[in-house]
XYZ file of C-alpha atoms in Angstrom:
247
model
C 114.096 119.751 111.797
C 115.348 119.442 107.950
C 117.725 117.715 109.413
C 116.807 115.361 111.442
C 114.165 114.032 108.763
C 117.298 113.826 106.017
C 119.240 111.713 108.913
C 116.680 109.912 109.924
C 115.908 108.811 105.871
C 118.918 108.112 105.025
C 118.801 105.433 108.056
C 115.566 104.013 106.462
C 117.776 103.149 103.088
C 121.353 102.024 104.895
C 119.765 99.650 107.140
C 118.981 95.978 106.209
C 115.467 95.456 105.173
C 115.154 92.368 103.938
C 112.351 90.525 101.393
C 109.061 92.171 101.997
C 106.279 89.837 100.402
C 102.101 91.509 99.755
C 99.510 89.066 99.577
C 96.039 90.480 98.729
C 93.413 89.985 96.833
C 92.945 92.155 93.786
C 91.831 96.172 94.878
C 93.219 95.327 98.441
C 96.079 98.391 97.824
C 99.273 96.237 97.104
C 100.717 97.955 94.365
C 99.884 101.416 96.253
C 101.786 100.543 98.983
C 104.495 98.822 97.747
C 105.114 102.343 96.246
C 104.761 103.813 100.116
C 107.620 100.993 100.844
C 109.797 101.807 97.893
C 109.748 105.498 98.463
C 110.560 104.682 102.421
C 112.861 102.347 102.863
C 114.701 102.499 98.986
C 114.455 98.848 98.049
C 113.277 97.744 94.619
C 109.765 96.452 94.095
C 110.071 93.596 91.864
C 107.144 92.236 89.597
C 107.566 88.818 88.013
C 105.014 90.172 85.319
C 107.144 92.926 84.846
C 110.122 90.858 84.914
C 108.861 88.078 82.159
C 108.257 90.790 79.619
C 111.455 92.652 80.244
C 113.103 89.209 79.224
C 110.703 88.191 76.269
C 111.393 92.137 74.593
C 115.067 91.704 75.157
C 115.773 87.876 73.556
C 117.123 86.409 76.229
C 117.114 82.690 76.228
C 115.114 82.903 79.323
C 112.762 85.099 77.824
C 112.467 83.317 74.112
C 111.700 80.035 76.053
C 108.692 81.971 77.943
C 107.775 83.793 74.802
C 106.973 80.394 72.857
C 105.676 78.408 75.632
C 102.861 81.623 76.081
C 102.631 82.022 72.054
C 101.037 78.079 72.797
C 98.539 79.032 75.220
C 100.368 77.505 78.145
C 101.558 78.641 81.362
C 105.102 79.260 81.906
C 106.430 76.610 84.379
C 107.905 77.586 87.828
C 111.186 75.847 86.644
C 111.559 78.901 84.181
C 109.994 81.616 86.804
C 112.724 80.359 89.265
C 115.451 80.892 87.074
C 113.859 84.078 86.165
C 113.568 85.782 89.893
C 116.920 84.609 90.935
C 118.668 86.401 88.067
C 116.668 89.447 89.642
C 117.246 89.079 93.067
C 120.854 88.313 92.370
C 121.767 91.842 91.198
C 123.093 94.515 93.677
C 120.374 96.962 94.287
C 118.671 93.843 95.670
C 121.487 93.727 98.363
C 119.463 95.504 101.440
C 116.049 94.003 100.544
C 113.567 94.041 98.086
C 109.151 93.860 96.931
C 108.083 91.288 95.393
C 105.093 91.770 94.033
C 103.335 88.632 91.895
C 105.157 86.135 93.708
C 104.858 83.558 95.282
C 102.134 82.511 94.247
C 101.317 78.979 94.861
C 103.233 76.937 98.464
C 105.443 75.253 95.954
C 106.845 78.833 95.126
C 107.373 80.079 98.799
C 109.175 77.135 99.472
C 111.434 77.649 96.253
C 112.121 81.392 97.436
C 112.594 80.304 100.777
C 115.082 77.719 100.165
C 116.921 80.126 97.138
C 117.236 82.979 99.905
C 118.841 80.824 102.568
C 121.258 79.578 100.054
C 122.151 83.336 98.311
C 121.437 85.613 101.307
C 121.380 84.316 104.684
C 124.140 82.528 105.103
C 126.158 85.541 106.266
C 123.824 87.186 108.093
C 123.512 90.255 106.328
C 120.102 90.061 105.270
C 116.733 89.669 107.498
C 114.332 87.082 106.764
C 111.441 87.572 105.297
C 108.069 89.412 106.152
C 105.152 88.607 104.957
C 102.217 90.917 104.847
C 98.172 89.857 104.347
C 96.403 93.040 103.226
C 93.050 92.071 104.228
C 89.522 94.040 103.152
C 86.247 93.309 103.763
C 84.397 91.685 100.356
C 81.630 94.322 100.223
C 84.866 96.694 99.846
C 86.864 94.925 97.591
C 83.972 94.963 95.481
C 82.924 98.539 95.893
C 86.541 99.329 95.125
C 86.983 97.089 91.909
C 83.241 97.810 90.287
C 83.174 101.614 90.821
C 86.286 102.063 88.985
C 85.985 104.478 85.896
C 88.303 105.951 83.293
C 88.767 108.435 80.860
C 89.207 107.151 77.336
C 90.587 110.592 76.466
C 93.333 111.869 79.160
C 93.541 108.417 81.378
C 92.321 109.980 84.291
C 90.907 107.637 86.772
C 87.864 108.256 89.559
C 85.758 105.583 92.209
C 81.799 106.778 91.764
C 81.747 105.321 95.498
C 84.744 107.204 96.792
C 86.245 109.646 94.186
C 83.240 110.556 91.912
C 83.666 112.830 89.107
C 81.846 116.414 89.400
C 79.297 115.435 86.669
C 77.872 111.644 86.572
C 79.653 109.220 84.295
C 81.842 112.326 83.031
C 85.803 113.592 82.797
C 85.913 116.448 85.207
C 88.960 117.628 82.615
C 87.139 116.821 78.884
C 83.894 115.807 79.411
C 84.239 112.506 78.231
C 82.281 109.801 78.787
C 84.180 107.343 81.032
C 84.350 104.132 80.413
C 84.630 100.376 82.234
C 87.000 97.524 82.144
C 85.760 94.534 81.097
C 87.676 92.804 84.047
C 86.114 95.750 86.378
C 82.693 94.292 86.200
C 80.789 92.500 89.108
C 80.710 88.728 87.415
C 84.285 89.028 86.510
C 85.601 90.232 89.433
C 83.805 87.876 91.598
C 85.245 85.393 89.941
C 88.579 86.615 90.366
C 88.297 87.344 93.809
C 86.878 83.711 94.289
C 90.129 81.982 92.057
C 92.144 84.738 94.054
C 91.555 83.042 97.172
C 91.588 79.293 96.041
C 95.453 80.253 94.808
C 96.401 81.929 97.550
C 94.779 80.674 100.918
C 97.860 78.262 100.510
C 100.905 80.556 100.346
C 99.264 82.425 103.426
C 98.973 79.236 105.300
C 102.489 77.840 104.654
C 103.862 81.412 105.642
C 101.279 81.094 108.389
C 102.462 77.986 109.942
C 105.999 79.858 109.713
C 104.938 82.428 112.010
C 105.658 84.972 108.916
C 102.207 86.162 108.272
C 101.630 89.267 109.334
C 97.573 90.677 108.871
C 96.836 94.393 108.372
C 93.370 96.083 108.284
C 93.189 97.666 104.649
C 89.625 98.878 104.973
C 91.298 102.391 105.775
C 92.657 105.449 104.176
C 96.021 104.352 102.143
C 98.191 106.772 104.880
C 96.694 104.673 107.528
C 97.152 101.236 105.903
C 100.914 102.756 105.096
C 101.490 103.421 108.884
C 100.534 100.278 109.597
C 102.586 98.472 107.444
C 106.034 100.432 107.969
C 104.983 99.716 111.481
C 105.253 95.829 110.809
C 108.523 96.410 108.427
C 110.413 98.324 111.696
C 109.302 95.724 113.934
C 110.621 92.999 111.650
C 113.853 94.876 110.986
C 114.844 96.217 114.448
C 117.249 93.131 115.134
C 118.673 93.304 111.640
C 122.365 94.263 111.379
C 122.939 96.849 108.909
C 123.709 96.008 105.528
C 127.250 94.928 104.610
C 129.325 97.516 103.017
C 129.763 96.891 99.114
């Protein structure tokens, strides 16, 4: 049986996977199971967040460009995101697929990525096209998810009063302490994030949509159930795919 589950993982990371894209709104799971998908199938999750800082603390010319045009207040273009994520998605671990997590995030930006992955990647074949997966939950749960978040100030452990309550109300099960709330974790906030959430990114579901790309999951379940369903959708996508070309 040992095995058979070692043979049948390392198929899961030889095989071609291809670009996996998450849209949900914020507490819908994505960074939870882009974890499941990393750990699966061995592609890199990549965050442009991530990304932008990585280049700002290491001086590159990309990243001092960003760094002043945030030190004014401003947005960084897409012009400089672009160059950004390609210089990412260029580099080898990228080969067999990859997460991106944070992008796109606007139409204009799905129809960048999906005109810079015909040019680097799909004209030989190697790679399949992209998937695109809608984690969709109910408001009322979204909500209940975001607003009964808590934290310890002391050890950083984190609990749900809805779903994962501590032991004693409003207290560390570990010190004691008196947890605490994110600013950006209460109702009025988060309502409006949820509601700029979906102005942004009704959109980029709609262009990938009209693609036939978009592919909806029911969230409002446990994560191993939400998982299932989405390496479900991944395997169905990827059955057709040739395997990745030897390096």
């Amino acid at each position: 049986i040992r095995v058979k589950g070692a043979i049948s993982m390392a198929n899961e990371t030889a095989r071609s996977i291809g670009p996996v894209i998450l849209l949900g709104p914020p507490g819908a799971g994505k960074g939870t199971q882009a974890k499941q998908i990393v750990d699966r199938y061995g592609i890199p999750q990549i965050s442009t967040g991530d990304l932008l800082r990585a280049h700002v603390t290491l001086g590159t010319s990309l990243g001092l460009e960003a760094k002043a045009i945030m030190a004014r207040g401003e947005l960084v273009p897409d012009e400089l995101l672009y160059g950004i994520v390609a210089d990412r998605l260029r580099e080898a671990d990228c080969r067999r697929g990859f997460i991106l997590d944070g992008f796109p995030r606007t139409a204009a930006q799905a129809g960048w990525l999906d005109a810079f992955l015909e040019k680097e990647f799909f004209e030989n074949s190697e790679m399949c096209p992209p998937v695109v997966i809608q984690l969709q939950v109910d408001y009322t749960q979204l909500l209940l998810r975001l607003t009964g978040r808590r934290s310890c100030p002391t050890c950083g452990r984190l609990y749900n009063i809805h779903f994962q309550p501590p032991r004693v109300d409003e207290l560390c099960d570990l010190d004691g302490s008196q947890l605490t709330i994110r600013d950006d974790d209460r109702e009025e906030v988060i309502s409006g994030r949820l509601a700029a959430y979906e102005d942004q990114t009704k959109p980029v579901a709609d262009y990938y949509r009209v693609k036939g790309r978009l592919v909806p999951v029911n969230a409002d379940q446990t994560m191993a159930e939400v998982a299932a369903q989405v390496f479900g959708v991944i395997d169905g996508h990827t059955s057709d795919c040739k395997p990745a070309a030897e390096s």
